[in-house]
Short mmCIF file of C-alpha atoms in Angstrom, two decimals:
data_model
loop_
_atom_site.label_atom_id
_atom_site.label_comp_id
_atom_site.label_asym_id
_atom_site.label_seq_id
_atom_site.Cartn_x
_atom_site.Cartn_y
_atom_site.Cartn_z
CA UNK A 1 0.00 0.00 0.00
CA UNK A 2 1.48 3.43 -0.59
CA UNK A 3 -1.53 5.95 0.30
CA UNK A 4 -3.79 4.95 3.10
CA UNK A 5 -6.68 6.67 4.29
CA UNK A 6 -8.64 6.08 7.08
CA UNK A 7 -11.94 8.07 7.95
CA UNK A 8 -10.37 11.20 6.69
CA UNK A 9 -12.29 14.29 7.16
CA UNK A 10 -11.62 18.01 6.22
CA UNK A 11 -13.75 20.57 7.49
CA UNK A 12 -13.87 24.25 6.83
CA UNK A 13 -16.13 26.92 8.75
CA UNK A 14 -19.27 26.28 6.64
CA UNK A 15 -18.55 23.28 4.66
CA UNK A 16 -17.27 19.82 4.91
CA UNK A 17 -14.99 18.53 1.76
CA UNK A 18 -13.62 15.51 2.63
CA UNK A 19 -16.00 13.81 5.17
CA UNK A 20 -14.78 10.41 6.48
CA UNK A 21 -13.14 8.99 3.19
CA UNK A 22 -11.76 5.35 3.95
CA UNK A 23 -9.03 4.57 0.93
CA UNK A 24 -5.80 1.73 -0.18
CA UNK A 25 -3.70 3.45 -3.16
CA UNK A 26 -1.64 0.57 -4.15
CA UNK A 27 1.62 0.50 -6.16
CA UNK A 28 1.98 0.40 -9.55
CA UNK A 29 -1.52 1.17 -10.88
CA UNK A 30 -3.55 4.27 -12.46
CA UNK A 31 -6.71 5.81 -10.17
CA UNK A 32 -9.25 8.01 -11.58
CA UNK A 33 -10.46 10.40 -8.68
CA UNK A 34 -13.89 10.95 -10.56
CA UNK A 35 -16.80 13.12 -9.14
CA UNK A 36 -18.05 16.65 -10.07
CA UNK A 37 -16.58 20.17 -9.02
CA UNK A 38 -16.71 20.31 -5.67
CA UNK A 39 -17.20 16.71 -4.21
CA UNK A 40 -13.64 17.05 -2.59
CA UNK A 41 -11.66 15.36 -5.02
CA UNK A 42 -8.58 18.27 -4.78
CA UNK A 43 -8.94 18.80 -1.38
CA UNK A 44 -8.46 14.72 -0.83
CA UNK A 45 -5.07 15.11 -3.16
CA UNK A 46 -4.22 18.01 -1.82
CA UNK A 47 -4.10 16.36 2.35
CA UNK A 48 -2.37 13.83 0.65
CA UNK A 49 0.37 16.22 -0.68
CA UNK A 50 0.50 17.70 2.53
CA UNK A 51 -1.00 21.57 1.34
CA UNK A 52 -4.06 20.88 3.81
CA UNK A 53 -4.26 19.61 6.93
CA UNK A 54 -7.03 16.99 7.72
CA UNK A 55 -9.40 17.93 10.66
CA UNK A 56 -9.16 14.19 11.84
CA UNK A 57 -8.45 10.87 10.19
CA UNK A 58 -5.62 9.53 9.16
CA UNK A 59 -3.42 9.70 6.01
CA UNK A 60 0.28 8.01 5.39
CA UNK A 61 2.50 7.61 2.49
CA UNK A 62 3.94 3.88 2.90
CA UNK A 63 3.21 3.83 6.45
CA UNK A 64 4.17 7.49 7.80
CA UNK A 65 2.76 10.76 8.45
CA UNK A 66 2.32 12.95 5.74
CA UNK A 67 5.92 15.37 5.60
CA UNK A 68 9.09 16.27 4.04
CA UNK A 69 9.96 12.05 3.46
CA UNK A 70 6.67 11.79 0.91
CA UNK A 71 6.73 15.50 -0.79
CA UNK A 72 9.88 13.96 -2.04
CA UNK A 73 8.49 10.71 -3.22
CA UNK A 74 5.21 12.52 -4.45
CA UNK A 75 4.76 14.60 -7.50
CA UNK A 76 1.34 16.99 -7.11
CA UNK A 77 -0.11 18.78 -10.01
CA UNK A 78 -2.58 21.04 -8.73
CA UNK A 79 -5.32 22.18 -11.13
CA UNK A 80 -4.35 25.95 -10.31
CA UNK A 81 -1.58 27.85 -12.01
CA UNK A 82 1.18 27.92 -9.27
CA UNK A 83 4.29 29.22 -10.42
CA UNK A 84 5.58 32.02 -9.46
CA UNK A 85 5.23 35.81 -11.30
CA UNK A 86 8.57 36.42 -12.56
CA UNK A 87 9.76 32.78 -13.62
CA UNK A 88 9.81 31.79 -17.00
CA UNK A 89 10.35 28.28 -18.45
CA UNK A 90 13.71 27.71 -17.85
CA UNK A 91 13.15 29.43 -14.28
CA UNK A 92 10.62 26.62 -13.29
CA UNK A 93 12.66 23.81 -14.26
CA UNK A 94 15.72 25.09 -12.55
CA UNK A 95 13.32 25.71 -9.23
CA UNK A 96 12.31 21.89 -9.53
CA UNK A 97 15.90 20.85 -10.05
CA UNK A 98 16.92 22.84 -6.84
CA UNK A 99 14.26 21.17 -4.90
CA UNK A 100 13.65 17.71 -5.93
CA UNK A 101 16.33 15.01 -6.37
CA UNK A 102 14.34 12.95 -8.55
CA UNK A 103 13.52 15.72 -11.24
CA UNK A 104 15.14 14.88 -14.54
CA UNK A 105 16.30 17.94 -16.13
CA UNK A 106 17.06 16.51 -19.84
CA UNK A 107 13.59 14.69 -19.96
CA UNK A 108 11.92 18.65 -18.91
CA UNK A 109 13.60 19.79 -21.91
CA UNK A 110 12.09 17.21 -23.92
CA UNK A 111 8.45 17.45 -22.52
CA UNK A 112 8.71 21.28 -22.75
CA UNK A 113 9.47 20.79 -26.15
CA UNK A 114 7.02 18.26 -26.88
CA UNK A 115 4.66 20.81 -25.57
CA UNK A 116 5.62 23.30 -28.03
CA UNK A 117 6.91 25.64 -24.99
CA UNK A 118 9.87 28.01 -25.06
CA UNK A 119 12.45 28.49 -22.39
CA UNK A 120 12.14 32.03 -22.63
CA UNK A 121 8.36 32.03 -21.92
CA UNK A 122 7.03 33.81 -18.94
CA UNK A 123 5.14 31.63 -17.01
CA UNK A 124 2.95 34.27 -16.25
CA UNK A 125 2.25 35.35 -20.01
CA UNK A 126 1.08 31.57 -20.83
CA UNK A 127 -2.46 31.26 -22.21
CA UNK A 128 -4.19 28.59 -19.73
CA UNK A 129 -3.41 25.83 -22.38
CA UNK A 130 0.30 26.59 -22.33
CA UNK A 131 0.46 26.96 -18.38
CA UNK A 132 -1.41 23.95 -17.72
CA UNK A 133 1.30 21.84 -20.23
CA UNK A 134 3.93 23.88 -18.16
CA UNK A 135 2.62 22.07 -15.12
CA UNK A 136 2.36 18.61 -16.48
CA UNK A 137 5.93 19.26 -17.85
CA UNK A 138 7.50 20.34 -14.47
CA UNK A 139 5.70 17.49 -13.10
CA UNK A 140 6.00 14.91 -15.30
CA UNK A 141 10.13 15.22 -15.12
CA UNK A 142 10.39 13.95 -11.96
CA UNK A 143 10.54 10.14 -11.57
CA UNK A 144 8.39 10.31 -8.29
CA UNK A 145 6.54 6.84 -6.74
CA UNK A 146 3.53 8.43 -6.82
CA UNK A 147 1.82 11.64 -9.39
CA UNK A 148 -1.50 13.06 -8.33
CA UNK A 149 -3.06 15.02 -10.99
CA UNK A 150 -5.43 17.51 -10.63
CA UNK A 151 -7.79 17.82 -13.47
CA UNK A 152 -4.46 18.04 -16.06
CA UNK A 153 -6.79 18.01 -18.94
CA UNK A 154 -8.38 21.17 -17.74
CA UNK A 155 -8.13 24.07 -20.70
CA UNK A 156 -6.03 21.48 -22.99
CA UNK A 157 -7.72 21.37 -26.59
CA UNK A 158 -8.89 18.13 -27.63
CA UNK A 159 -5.73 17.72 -30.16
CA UNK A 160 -3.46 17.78 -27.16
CA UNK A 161 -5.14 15.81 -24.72
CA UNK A 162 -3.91 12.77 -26.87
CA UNK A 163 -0.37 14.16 -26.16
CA UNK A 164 -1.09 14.48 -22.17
CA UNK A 165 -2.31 11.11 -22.14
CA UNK A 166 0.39 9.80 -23.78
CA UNK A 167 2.82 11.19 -21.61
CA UNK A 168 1.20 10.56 -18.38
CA UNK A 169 1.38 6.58 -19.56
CA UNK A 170 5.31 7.02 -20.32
CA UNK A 171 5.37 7.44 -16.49
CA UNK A 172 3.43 4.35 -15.75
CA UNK A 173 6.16 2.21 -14.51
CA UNK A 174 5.78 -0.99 -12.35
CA UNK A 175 6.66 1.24 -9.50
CA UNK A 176 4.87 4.43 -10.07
CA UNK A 177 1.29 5.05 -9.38
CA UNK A 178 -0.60 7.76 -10.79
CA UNK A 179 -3.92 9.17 -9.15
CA UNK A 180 -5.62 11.34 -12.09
CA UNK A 181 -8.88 13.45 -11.23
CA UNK A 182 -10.91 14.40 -13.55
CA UNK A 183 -14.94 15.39 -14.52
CA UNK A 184 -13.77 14.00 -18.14
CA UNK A 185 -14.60 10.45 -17.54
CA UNK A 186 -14.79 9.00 -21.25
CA UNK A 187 -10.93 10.76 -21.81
CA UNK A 188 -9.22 8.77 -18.72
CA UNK A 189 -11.96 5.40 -19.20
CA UNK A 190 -9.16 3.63 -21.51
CA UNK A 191 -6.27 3.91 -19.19
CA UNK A 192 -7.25 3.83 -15.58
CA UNK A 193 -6.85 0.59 -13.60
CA UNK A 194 -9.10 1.53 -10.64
CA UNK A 195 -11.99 3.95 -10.34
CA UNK A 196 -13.04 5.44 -7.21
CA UNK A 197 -16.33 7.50 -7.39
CA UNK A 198 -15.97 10.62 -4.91
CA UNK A 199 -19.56 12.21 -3.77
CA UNK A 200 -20.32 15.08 -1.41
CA UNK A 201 -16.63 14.58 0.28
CA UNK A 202 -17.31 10.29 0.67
CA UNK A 203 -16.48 7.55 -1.59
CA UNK A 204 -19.46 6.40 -3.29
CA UNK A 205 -17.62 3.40 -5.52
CA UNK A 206 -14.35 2.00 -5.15
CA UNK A 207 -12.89 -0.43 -7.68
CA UNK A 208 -10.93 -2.45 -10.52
CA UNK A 209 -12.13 -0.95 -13.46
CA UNK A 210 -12.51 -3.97 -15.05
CA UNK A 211 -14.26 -5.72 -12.94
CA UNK A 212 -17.12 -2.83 -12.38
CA UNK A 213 -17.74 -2.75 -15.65
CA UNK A 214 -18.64 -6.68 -16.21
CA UNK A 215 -19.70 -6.64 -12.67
CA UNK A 216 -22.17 -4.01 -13.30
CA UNK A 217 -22.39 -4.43 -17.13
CA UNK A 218 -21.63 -0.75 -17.68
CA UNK A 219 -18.80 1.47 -19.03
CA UNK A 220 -17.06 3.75 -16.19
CA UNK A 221 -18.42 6.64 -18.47
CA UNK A 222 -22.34 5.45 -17.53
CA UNK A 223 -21.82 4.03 -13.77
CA UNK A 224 -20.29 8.09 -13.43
CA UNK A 225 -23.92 9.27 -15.23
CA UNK A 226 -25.66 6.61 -12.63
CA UNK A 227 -24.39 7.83 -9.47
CA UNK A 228 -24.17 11.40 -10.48
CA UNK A 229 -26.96 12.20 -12.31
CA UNK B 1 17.96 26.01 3.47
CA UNK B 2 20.27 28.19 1.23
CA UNK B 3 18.38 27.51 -1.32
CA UNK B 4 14.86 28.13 0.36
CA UNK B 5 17.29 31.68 1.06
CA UNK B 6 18.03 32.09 -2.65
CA UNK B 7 14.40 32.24 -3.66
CA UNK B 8 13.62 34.36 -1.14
CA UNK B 9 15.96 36.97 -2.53
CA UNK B 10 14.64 35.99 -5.90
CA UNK B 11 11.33 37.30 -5.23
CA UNK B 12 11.91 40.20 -3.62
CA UNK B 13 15.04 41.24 -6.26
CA UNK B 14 12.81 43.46 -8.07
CA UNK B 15 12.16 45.95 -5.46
CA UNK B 16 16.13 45.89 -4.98
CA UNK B 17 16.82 47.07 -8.30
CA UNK B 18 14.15 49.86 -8.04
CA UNK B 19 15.96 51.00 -4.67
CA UNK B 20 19.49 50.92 -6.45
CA UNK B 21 17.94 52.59 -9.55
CA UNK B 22 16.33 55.27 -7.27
CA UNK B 23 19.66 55.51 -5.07
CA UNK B 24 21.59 56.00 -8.55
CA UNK B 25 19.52 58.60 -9.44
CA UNK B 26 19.35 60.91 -5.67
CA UNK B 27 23.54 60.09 -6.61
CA UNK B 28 23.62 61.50 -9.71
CA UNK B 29 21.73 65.14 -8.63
CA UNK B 30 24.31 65.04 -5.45
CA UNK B 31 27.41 64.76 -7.86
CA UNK B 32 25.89 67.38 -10.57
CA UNK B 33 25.45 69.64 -7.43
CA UNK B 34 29.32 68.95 -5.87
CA UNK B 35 30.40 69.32 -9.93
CA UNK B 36 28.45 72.65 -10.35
CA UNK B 37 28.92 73.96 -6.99
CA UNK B 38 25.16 73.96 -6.29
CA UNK B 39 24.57 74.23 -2.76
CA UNK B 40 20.83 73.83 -2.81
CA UNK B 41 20.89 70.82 -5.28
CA UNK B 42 23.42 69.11 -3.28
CA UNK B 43 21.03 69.81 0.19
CA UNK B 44 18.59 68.96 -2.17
CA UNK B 45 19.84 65.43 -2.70
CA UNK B 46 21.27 64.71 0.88
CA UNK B 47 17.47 65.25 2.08
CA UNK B 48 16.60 62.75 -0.57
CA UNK B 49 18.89 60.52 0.49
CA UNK B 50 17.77 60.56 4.21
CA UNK B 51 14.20 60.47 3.70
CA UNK B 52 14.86 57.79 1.20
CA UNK B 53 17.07 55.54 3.44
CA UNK B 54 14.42 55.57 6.17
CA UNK B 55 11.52 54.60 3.52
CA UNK B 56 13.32 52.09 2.43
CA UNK B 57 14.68 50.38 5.37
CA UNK B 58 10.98 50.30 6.27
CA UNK B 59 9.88 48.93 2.60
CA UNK B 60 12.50 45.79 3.18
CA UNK B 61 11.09 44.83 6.21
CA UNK B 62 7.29 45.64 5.36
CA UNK B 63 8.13 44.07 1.67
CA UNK B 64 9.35 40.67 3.76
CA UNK B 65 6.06 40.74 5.43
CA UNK B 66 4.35 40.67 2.21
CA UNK B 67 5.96 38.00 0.59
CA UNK B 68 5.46 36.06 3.72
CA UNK B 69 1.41 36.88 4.26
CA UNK B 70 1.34 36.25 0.01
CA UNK B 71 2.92 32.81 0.34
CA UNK B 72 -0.49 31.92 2.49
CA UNK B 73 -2.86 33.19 0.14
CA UNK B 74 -1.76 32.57 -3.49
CA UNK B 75 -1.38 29.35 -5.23
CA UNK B 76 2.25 29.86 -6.06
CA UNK B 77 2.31 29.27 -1.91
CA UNK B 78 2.05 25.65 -3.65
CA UNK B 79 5.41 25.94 -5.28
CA UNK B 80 6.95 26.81 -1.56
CA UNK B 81 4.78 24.02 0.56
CA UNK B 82 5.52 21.40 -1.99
CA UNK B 83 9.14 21.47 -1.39
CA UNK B 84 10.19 18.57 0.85
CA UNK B 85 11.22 21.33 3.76
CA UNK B 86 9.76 21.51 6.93
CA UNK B 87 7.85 24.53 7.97
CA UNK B 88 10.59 25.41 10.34
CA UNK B 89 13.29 25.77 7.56
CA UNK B 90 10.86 27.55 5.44
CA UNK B 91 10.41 30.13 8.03
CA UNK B 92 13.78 30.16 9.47
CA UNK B 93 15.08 30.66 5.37
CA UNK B 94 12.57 34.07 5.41
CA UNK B 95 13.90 35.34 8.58
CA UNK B 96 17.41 35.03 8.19
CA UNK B 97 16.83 36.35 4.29
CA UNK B 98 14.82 39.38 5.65
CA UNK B 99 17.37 40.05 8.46
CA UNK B 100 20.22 39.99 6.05
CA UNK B 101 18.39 42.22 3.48
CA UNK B 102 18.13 44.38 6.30
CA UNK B 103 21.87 44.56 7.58
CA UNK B 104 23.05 45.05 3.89
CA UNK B 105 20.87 47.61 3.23
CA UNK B 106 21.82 49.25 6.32
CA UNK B 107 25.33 48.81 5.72
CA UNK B 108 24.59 50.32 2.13
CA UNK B 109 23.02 52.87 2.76
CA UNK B 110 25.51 54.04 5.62
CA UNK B 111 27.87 53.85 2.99
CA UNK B 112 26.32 55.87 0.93
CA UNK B 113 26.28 58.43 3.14
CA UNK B 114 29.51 58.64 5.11
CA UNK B 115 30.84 58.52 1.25
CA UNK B 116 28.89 61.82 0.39
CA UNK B 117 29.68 63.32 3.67
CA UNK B 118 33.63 62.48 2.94
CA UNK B 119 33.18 64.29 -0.52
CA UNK B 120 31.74 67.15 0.95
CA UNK B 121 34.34 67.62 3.91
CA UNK B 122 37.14 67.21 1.10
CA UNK B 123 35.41 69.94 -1.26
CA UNK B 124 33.51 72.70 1.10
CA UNK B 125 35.74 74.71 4.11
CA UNK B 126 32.66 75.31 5.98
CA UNK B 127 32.33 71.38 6.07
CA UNK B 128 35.07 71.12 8.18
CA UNK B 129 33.70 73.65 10.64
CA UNK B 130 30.59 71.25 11.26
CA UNK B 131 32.92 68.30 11.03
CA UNK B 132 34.84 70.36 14.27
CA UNK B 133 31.28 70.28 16.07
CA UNK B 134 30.69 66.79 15.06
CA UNK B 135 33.97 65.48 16.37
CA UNK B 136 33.47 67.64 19.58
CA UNK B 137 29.73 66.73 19.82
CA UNK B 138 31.67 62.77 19.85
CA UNK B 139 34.47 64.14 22.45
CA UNK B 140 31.43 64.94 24.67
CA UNK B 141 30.15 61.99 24.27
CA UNK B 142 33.34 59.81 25.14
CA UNK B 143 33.46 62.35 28.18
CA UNK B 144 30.12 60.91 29.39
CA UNK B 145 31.75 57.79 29.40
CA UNK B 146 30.35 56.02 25.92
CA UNK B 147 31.68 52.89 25.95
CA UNK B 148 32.51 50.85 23.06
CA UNK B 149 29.85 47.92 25.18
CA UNK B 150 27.22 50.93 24.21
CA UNK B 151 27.31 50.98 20.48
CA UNK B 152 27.23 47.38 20.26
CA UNK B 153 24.48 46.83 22.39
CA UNK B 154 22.57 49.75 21.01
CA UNK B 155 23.37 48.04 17.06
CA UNK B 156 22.26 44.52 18.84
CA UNK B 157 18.87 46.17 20.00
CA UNK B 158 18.09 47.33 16.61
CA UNK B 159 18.73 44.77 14.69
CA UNK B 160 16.73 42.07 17.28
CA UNK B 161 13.70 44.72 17.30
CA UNK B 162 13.75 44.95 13.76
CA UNK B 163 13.58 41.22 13.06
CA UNK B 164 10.87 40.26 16.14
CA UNK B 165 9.05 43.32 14.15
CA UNK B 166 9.06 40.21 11.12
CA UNK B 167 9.13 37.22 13.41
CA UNK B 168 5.78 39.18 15.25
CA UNK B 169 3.88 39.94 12.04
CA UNK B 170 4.40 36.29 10.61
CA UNK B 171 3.37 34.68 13.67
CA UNK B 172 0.37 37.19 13.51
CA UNK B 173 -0.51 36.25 10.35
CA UNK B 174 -0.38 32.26 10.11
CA UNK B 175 -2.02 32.89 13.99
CA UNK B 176 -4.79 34.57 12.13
CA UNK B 177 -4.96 32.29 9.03
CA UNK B 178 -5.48 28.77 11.27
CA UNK B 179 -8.97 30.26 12.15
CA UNK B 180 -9.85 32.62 9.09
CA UNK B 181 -7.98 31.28 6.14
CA UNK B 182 -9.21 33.10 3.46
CA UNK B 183 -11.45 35.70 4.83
CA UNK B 184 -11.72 39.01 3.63
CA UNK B 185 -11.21 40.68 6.95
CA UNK B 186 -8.22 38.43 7.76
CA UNK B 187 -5.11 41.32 7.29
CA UNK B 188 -7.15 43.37 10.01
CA UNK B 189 -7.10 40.67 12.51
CA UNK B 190 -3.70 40.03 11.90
CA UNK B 191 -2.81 43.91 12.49
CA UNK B 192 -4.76 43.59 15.71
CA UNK B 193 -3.07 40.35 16.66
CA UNK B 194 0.59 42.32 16.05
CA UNK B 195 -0.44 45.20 17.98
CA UNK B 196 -1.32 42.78 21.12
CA UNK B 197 1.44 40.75 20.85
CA UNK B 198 3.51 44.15 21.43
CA UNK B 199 2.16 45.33 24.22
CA UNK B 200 2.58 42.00 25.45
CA UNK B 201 6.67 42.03 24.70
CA UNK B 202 6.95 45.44 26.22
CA UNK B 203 5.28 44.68 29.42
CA UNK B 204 7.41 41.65 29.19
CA UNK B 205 10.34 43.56 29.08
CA UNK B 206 9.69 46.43 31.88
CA UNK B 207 8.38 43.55 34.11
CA UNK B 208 11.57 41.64 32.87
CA UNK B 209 14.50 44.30 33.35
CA UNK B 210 12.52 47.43 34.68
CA UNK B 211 12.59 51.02 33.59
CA UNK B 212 15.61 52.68 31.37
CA UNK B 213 15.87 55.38 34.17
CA UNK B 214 17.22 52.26 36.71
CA UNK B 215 20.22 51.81 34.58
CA UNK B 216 22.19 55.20 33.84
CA UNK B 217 25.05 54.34 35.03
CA UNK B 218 25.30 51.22 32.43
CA UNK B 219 23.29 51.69 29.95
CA UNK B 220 24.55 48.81 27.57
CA UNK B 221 23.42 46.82 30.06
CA UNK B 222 19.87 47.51 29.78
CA UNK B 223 20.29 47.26 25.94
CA UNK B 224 21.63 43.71 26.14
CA UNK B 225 19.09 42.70 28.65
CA UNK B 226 16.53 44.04 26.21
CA UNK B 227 18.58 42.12 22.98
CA UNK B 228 18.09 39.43 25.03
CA UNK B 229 14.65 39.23 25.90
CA UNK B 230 13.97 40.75 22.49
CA UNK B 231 15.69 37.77 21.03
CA UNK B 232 13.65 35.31 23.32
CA UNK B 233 10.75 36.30 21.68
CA UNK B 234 12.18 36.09 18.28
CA UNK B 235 12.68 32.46 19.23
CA UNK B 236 9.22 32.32 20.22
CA UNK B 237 6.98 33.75 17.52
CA UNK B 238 9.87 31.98 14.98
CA UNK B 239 8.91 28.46 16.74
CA UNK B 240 5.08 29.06 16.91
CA UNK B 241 4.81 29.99 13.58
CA UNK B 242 6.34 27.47 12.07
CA UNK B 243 4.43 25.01 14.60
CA UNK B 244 1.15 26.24 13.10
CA UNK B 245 2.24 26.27 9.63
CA UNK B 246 3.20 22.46 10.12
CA UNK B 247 -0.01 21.32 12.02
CA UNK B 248 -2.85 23.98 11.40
CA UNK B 249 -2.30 25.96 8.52
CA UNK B 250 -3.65 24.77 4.68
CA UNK B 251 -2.45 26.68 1.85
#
């Protein structure tokens, strides 16, 4: 097991996001986080990249307490653009390179130019389709155990969402796991290993992809439609 | 940690050059004044210069502030908390890179000065006649027993007060961010929470070491006493900060 979560709960003044969530991430396979905006799928990935603090429960990264041991084991993507103002390209990849020993500086090159990005770009200056390949670049470099992706085909044209995809599978290895949320169910249906349905901060479905789908005699794209509409 | 440092200068750089640019400038009317014998253009730009060293020694420490309460309530606060660093290296990097920005400066901007003042001597006779007053003003002064122990407790004081100003005002603001995260109001609770927390350090500190008027006789010890306390709570607001940024605070 490499994320556990037991009875997790997040609340905020008015609101509860993440409200007793019970989960096993297990090595080496792809999660879909799938549920609608707002049913606490980034605030689950972002307790479990240790940005927000869970009001009780329990999470660990292979065993121990969220903290400096997994943020360098564990590649986060938020779904917000995060770098900062003055950085450009180059800027961001030299940031990750002075942070995280696992970021591979000759395979950001190549992503960034896969992603028909320059150097010399201002981060800042990036149309959302740009800055959100920016993001998967920076984090896609890294050769981390785990990458949890928040909504990384948010504001990418449908051309290049056949590019993300692809390059989110080169880092499928035997010992990486990815966790990918997402509202575009029919886009991540062909890759994912596991499903886990999040609704109003709880899981409502937890499984092998495979097996809800003959178990249930549906595609993930209509048990989604089922439970959410 | 040097490189949490590095970043920390990195985002604040900009406002350096605009002080250099700015100091450059107040420079060049000073040395057109010395060149063309302008008195009131070289007053002119000494004024400048004073006002402008004050302002900015103020900016640095306000502008560390800033980066500090932004870093809690923007996303690129991801690019910061995503780092495998704990919270206490994080804010230990921004107080020793806003309490260095501040000594530079200061030593800068002294520089500055006592390099126009050493033009000025050299070039104007009635220079040297205030020069004679400053140097017996300083006579007087040794003559009242200043002590060498003095100056180096009053420098300690003021550097200490200036960075618990920081260590205060971050502690102040992750205080009020573990109860009001994102609301509006949120920079006016912290401001309240600051104010409180120094009336608390100066009733600390009479209670502590007494009243100024106890120690005439050696003043640098008051000073120290007051460096020390001053750096007691330094240690303080440094560790509770960083205690709620590691247990309480989401970004």
């Amino acid at each position: 097991m490499i994320l556990q979560c037991n009875d997790l709960v997040k609340k905020y003044l008015n609101k509860t996001a993440v409200n007793g969530i019970s989960l096993d991430i297990e090595k080496g396979r792809i999660y879909a986080l799938l549920g609608p905006n707002g049913s606490g799928k980034t605030t689950l990935m972002k307790i479990a990249a240790g940005l927000v603090k869970p009001s009780s429960g329990t999470i660990t990264y292979k065993g121990n307490p969220i903290g400096v041991e997994s943020k360098k084991r564990v590649a986060y993507m938020s779904t917000e653009p995060f770098f900062y103002n003055y950085m450009t390209v180059q800027d961001a990849g030299k940031y990750y390179q002075d942070f995280f020993e696992d970021f591979d500086a000759k395979r950001y090159e190549e992503l960034i130019d896969r992603m028909e990005l320059g150097m010399k770009d201002k981060a800042k200056t990036l149309s959302s389709g740009l800055a959100a390949k920016l993001k998967i670049a920076a984090t896609l470099a890294r050769k981390a155990e785990l990458y949890m992706l928040d909504e990384p085909l948010n504001g990418i044209d449908i051309i290049a969402r056949e590019k993300i995809i692809t390059t989110i599978l080169e880092v499928a290895r035997e010992d990486a796991t990815i966790l990918i949320s997402s509202h575009l169910v029919d886009e991540l249906e062909k890759i994912i290993d596991n499903a886990v349905f999040i609704k109003n901060g709880s899981v409502a479905l937890n499984g092998d992809a495979e097996d809800l789908r003959v178990g249930r005699g549906k595609s993930i794209v209509e048990i989604y439609k089922e439970i959410y509409a | 940690m040097l490189k949490l440092m590095k970043y920390e200068f990195r985002k604040q750089a900009f406002s350096k050059f605009i002080i250099l640019a700015l100091v450059g400038l107040i420079e060049l009317l000073f040395f057109f004044g010395v060149v063309a014998d302008r008195e009131n253009v070289i007053v002119t730009s000494m004024m400048f210069l004073f006002f402008f060293t004050f302002g900015a020694m103020f900016f640095l420490a306000f502008e560390s502030i800033l980066t500090f309460s932004n870093d809690l309530k923007q996303k690129c606060s991801y690019m910061l908390f995503l780092t495998p660093n704990t919270s206490y290296s994080i804010v230990g990097a921004k107080v020793l890179s806003a309490g260095i920005q501040i000594i530079l400066a200061g030593i800068a901007f002294f520089a500055v000065i006592a390099i126009d003042g050493a033009i000025l001597i050299a070039k104007y006779d009635a220079i040297e006649q205030v020069k004679k007053l400053l140097l017996e003003i300083v006579n007087d002064m040794f003559n009242m027993n200043i002590k060498f122990s003095d100056i180096v407790s009053v420098v300690a004081l003021m550097i200490t007060s200036w960075i618990s100003t920081i260590t205060i005002a971050f502690f102040s603001i992750t205080l009020s961010t573990t109860f009001l995260a994102d609301k509006k109001f949120k920079g006016f609770v912290s401001f309240i929470i600051f104010l409180g927390l120094n009336v608390i350090y100066n009733k600390i500190t009479s209670l502590a070491i007494g009243d100024v008027s106890e120690y005439l006789s050696g003043l640098d010890i008051y000073f120290m006493w007051q460096s020390i306390i001053t750096v007691c709570f330094i240690i303080v607001t440094y560790l509770g900060t960083a205690w709620m940024l590691e247990k309480k605070v989401s970004v």
